Amino acid sequence: MDEPAVVLDCTGLQCPMPVIKTSKAIKDVEVGAVLELLATDPGVEPDMQAWTTRTGNELLKVDRQGDVFHVLIRRAK
């Protein structure tokens, strides 16, 4: 798995803020690079599945470690 180029910490934020911040942050990542999103909102997994499907980016992995979700997204375009 690729190392994240950027780690976006959205812990403590509720929907829709992790999606909004991810939308902005992914634009600063090179195409093909990976962004790691850290979030505590349990809705982040379905939100990121829907967002990546809609935007064409690739959802690589969602891993929960304690209360924190680690979401890996590869920028596709």
CSV table of N, CA and C in Angstrom, one decimal:
chain,number,residue,atom,x,y,z
A,1,MET,N,0.9,-1.2,0.0
A,1,MET,CA,0.0,0.0,0.0
A,1,MET,C,0.9,1.2,0.0
A,2,ASP,N,0.5,2.2,-0.8
A,2,ASP,CA,1.3,3.5,-0.8
A,2,ASP,C,1.2,4.2,0.5
A,3,GLU,N,2.3,4.9,0.8
A,3,GLU,CA,2.3,5.8,1.9
A,3,GLU,C,1.5,7.1,1.6
A,4,PRO,N,0.7,7.5,2.5
A,4,PRO,CA,0.0,8.8,2.3
A,4,PRO,C,0.9,10.0,2.0
A,5,ALA,N,0.5,10.8,1.0
A,5,ALA,CA,1.2,12.0,0.8
A,5,ALA,C,0.8,13.1,1.7
A,6,VAL,N,-0.5,13.0,2.2
A,6,VAL,CA,-1.1,13.9,3.1
A,6,VAL,C,-1.9,13.2,4.1
A,7,VAL,N,-1.9,13.6,5.4
A,7,VAL,CA,-2.8,13.1,6.4
A,7,VAL,C,-3.7,14.2,6.8
A,8,LEU,N,-5.0,14.0,6.6
A,8,LEU,CA,-6.0,15.0,7.0
A,8,LEU,C,-6.7,14.6,8.2
A,9,ASP,N,-6.5,15.4,9.3
A,9,ASP,CA,-7.1,15.1,10.6
A,9,ASP,C,-8.4,15.7,10.8
A,10,CYS,N,-9.5,14.9,10.7
A,10,CYS,CA,-10.8,15.4,10.9
A,10,CYS,C,-11.5,14.8,12.1
A,11,THR,N,-10.6,14.4,13.1
A,11,THR,CA,-11.2,13.8,14.3
A,11,THR,C,-12.0,14.9,15.1
A,12,GLY,N,-13.1,14.5,15.6
A,12,GLY,CA,-14.0,15.4,16.3
A,12,GLY,C,-15.0,16.1,15.5
A,13,LEU,N,-14.8,16.0,14.1
A,13,LEU,CA,-15.7,16.7,13.2
A,13,LEU,C,-16.9,15.8,12.8
A,14,GLN,N,-18.0,16.3,12.7
A,14,GLN,CA,-19.2,15.5,12.2
A,14,GLN,C,-19.5,15.9,10.8
A,15,CYS,N,-20.3,15.0,10.1
A,15,CYS,CA,-20.7,15.1,8.8
A,15,CYS,C,-21.4,16.5,8.6
A,16,PRO,N,-21.2,17.2,7.6
A,16,PRO,CA,-20.5,16.9,6.4
A,16,PRO,C,-19.0,17.4,6.4
A,17,MET,N,-18.5,17.8,7.5
A,17,MET,CA,-17.1,18.4,7.5
A,17,MET,C,-16.0,17.5,7.0
A,18,PRO,N,-16.0,16.2,7.4
A,18,PRO,CA,-14.9,15.4,6.8
A,18,PRO,C,-15.0,15.3,5.3
A,19,VAL,N,-16.2,15.3,4.7
A,19,VAL,CA,-16.3,15.2,3.3
A,19,VAL,C,-15.9,16.5,2.6
A,20,ILE,N,-16.3,17.6,3.2
A,20,ILE,CA,-15.9,19.0,2.7
A,20,ILE,C,-14.4,19.2,2.7
A,21,LYS,N,-13.8,18.8,3.9
A,21,LYS,CA,-12.3,19.0,4.0
A,21,LYS,C,-11.6,18.0,3.1
A,22,THR,N,-12.1,16.8,2.9
A,22,THR,CA,-11.4,15.9,2.0
A,22,THR,C,-11.5,16.4,0.5
A,23,SER,N,-12.7,17.0,0.2
A,23,SER,CA,-12.8,17.5,-1.2
A,23,SER,C,-11.8,18.6,-1.5
A,24,LYS,N,-11.5,19.4,-0.5
A,24,LYS,CA,-10.6,20.5,-0.7
A,24,LYS,C,-9.1,19.9,-0.6
A,25,ALA,N,-8.8,19.1,0.3
A,25,ALA,CA,-7.5,18.6,0.5
A,25,ALA,C,-7.0,17.7,-0.7
A,26,ILE,N,-7.9,16.9,-1.3
A,26,ILE,CA,-7.5,16.0,-2.4
A,26,ILE,C,-7.0,16.8,-3.6
A,27,LYS,N,-7.4,18.1,-3.7
A,27,LYS,CA,-7.0,18.9,-4.8
A,27,LYS,C,-5.5,19.3,-4.7
A,28,ASP,N,-4.9,19.2,-3.5
A,28,ASP,CA,-3.5,19.5,-3.3
A,28,ASP,C,-2.6,18.3,-3.3
A,29,VAL,N,-3.2,17.1,-3.6
A,29,VAL,CA,-2.5,15.9,-3.7
A,29,VAL,C,-2.3,15.6,-5.2
A,30,GLU,N,-1.1,15.1,-5.6
A,30,GLU,CA,-0.9,14.8,-7.0
A,30,GLU,C,-1.7,13.6,-7.4
A,31,VAL,N,-2.1,13.6,-8.7
A,31,VAL,CA,-2.9,12.5,-9.3
A,31,VAL,C,-2.1,11.2,-9.0
A,32,GLY,N,-2.7,10.2,-8.5
A,32,GLY,CA,-2.1,8.9,-8.2
A,32,GLY,C,-1.6,8.8,-6.8
A,33,ALA,N,-1.5,9.9,-6.1
A,33,ALA,CA,-1.0,9.9,-4.7
A,33,ALA,C,-2.2,9.6,-3.7
A,34,VAL,N,-1.8,9.3,-2.5
A,34,VAL,CA,-2.8,8.8,-1.5
A,34,VAL,C,-3.0,9.9,-0.4
A,35,LEU,N,-4.2,10.1,-0.1
A,35,LEU,CA,-4.6,11.0,1.1
A,35,LEU,C,-5.1,10.1,2.2
A,36,GLU,N,-4.7,10.3,3.4
A,36,GLU,CA,-5.2,9.5,4.5
A,36,GLU,C,-6.1,10.5,5.4
A,37,LEU,N,-7.3,10.1,5.5
A,37,LEU,CA,-8.3,10.9,6.3
A,37,LEU,C,-8.4,10.2,7.7
A,38,LEU,N,-8.3,11.0,8.8
A,38,LEU,CA,-8.6,10.5,10.1
A,38,LEU,C,-9.9,11.1,10.6
A,39,ALA,N,-10.8,10.3,11.0
A,39,ALA,CA,-12.1,10.8,11.4
A,39,ALA,C,-12.7,9.9,12.5
A,40,THR,N,-13.5,10.5,13.4
A,40,THR,CA,-14.2,9.8,14.5
A,40,THR,C,-15.6,9.6,14.2
A,41,ASP,N,-16.2,10.3,13.2
A,41,ASP,CA,-17.6,10.2,12.8
A,41,ASP,C,-17.9,8.8,12.2
A,42,PRO,N,-18.7,8.0,12.9
A,42,PRO,CA,-19.0,6.7,12.3
A,42,PRO,C,-19.6,6.7,10.9
A,43,GLY,N,-20.2,7.8,10.5
A,43,GLY,CA,-20.7,7.9,9.2
A,43,GLY,C,-19.7,8.1,8.1
A,44,VAL,N,-18.4,8.2,8.5
A,44,VAL,CA,-17.4,8.5,7.5
A,44,VAL,C,-17.2,7.4,6.5
A,45,GLU,N,-17.4,6.2,6.8
A,45,GLU,CA,-17.2,5.1,5.9
A,45,GLU,C,-18.3,5.1,4.7
A,46,PRO,N,-19.6,5.2,5.0
A,46,PRO,CA,-20.5,5.3,3.9
A,46,PRO,C,-20.4,6.6,3.2
A,47,ASP,N,-20.0,7.7,3.9
A,47,ASP,CA,-19.8,9.0,3.3
A,47,ASP,C,-18.7,9.0,2.2
A,48,MET,N,-17.6,8.4,2.6
A,48,MET,CA,-16.4,8.3,1.7
A,48,MET,C,-16.7,7.3,0.6
A,49,GLN,N,-17.4,6.3,0.8
A,49,GLN,CA,-17.8,5.3,-0.3
A,49,GLN,C,-18.6,6.1,-1.3
A,50,ALA,N,-19.6,6.9,-0.9
A,50,ALA,CA,-20.4,7.7,-1.8
A,50,ALA,C,-19.6,8.8,-2.5
A,51,TRP,N,-18.8,9.4,-1.7
A,51,TRP,CA,-18.0,10.5,-2.3
A,51,TRP,C,-17.0,10.1,-3.3
A,52,THR,N,-16.3,9.0,-3.1
A,52,THR,CA,-15.3,8.5,-4.0
A,52,THR,C,-16.0,7.9,-5.3
A,53,THR,N,-17.2,7.3,-5.1
A,53,THR,CA,-17.9,6.9,-6.3
A,53,THR,C,-18.4,8.1,-7.2
A,54,ARG,N,-18.8,9.1,-6.5
A,54,ARG,CA,-19.3,10.3,-7.2
A,54,ARG,C,-18.1,11.1,-7.9
A,55,THR,N,-17.0,11.1,-7.2
A,55,THR,CA,-15.9,11.9,-7.7
A,55,THR,C,-14.9,11.2,-8.6
A,56,GLY,N,-15.0,9.8,-8.6
A,56,GLY,CA,-14.1,9.0,-9.4
A,56,GLY,C,-12.7,8.7,-8.7
A,57,ASN,N,-12.6,9.2,-7.5
A,57,ASN,CA,-11.3,8.8,-6.7
A,57,ASN,C,-11.5,7.4,-6.2
A,58,GLU,N,-10.4,6.8,-5.8
A,58,GLU,CA,-10.4,5.4,-5.4
A,58,GLU,C,-10.3,5.3,-3.9
A,59,LEU,N,-11.3,4.6,-3.3
A,59,LEU,CA,-11.3,4.3,-1.9
A,59,LEU,C,-10.4,3.0,-1.7
A,60,LEU,N,-9.3,3.2,-1.1
A,60,LEU,CA,-8.4,2.0,-1.0
A,60,LEU,C,-8.7,1.2,0.3
A,61,LYS,N,-9.0,1.9,1.4
A,61,LYS,CA,-9.1,1.1,2.6
A,61,LYS,C,-9.8,2.0,3.7
A,62,VAL,N,-10.6,1.4,4.5
A,62,VAL,CA,-11.2,2.0,5.7
A,62,VAL,C,-10.8,1.1,6.8
A,63,ASP,N,-10.1,1.6,7.8
A,63,ASP,CA,-9.6,0.8,8.9
A,63,ASP,C,-9.9,1.5,10.2
A,64,ARG,N,-10.6,0.9,11.1
A,64,ARG,CA,-10.9,1.5,12.4
A,64,ARG,C,-9.9,1.0,13.5
A,65,GLN,N,-9.3,2.0,14.1
A,65,GLN,CA,-8.4,1.8,15.2
A,65,GLN,C,-8.9,2.5,16.4
A,66,GLY,N,-9.6,1.8,17.3
A,66,GLY,CA,-10.2,2.4,18.5
A,66,GLY,C,-11.4,3.2,18.0
A,67,ASP,N,-11.4,4.5,18.3
A,67,ASP,CA,-12.5,5.4,17.9
A,67,ASP,C,-12.2,6.1,16.6
A,68,VAL,N,-11.0,5.9,16.0
A,68,VAL,CA,-10.5,6.6,14.8
A,68,VAL,C,-10.6,5.8,13.6
A,69,PHE,N,-11.2,6.3,12.5
A,69,PHE,CA,-11.3,5.7,11.2
A,69,PHE,C,-10.1,6.2,10.4
A,70,HIS,N,-9.3,5.3,9.8
A,70,HIS,CA,-8.2,5.7,8.9
A,70,HIS,C,-8.7,5.3,7.5
A,71,VAL,N,-8.9,6.3,6.7
A,71,VAL,CA,-9.5,6.2,5.3
A,71,VAL,C,-8.4,6.5,4.3
A,72,LEU,N,-8.0,5.6,3.4
A,72,LEU,CA,-7.0,5.9,2.4
A,72,LEU,C,-7.7,6.1,1.1
A,73,ILE,N,-7.4,7.2,0.4
A,73,ILE,CA,-8.1,7.5,-0.9
A,73,ILE,C,-7.0,7.9,-1.9
A,74,ARG,N,-7.0,7.3,-3.0
A,74,ARG,CA,-6.1,7.6,-4.1
A,74,ARG,C,-6.7,8.6,-5.0
A,75,ARG,N,-6.0,9.7,-5.3
A,75,ARG,CA,-6.6,10.7,-6.2
A,75,ARG,C,-6.5,10.2,-7.7
A,76,ALA,N,-7.6,10.2,-8.4
A,76,ALA,CA,-7.7,9.6,-9.7
A,76,ALA,C,-7.6,10.6,-10.8
A,77,LYS,N,-8.0,11.9,-10.5
A,77,LYS,CA,-7.9,12.9,-11.6
A,77,LYS,C,-7.8,14.3,-11.0
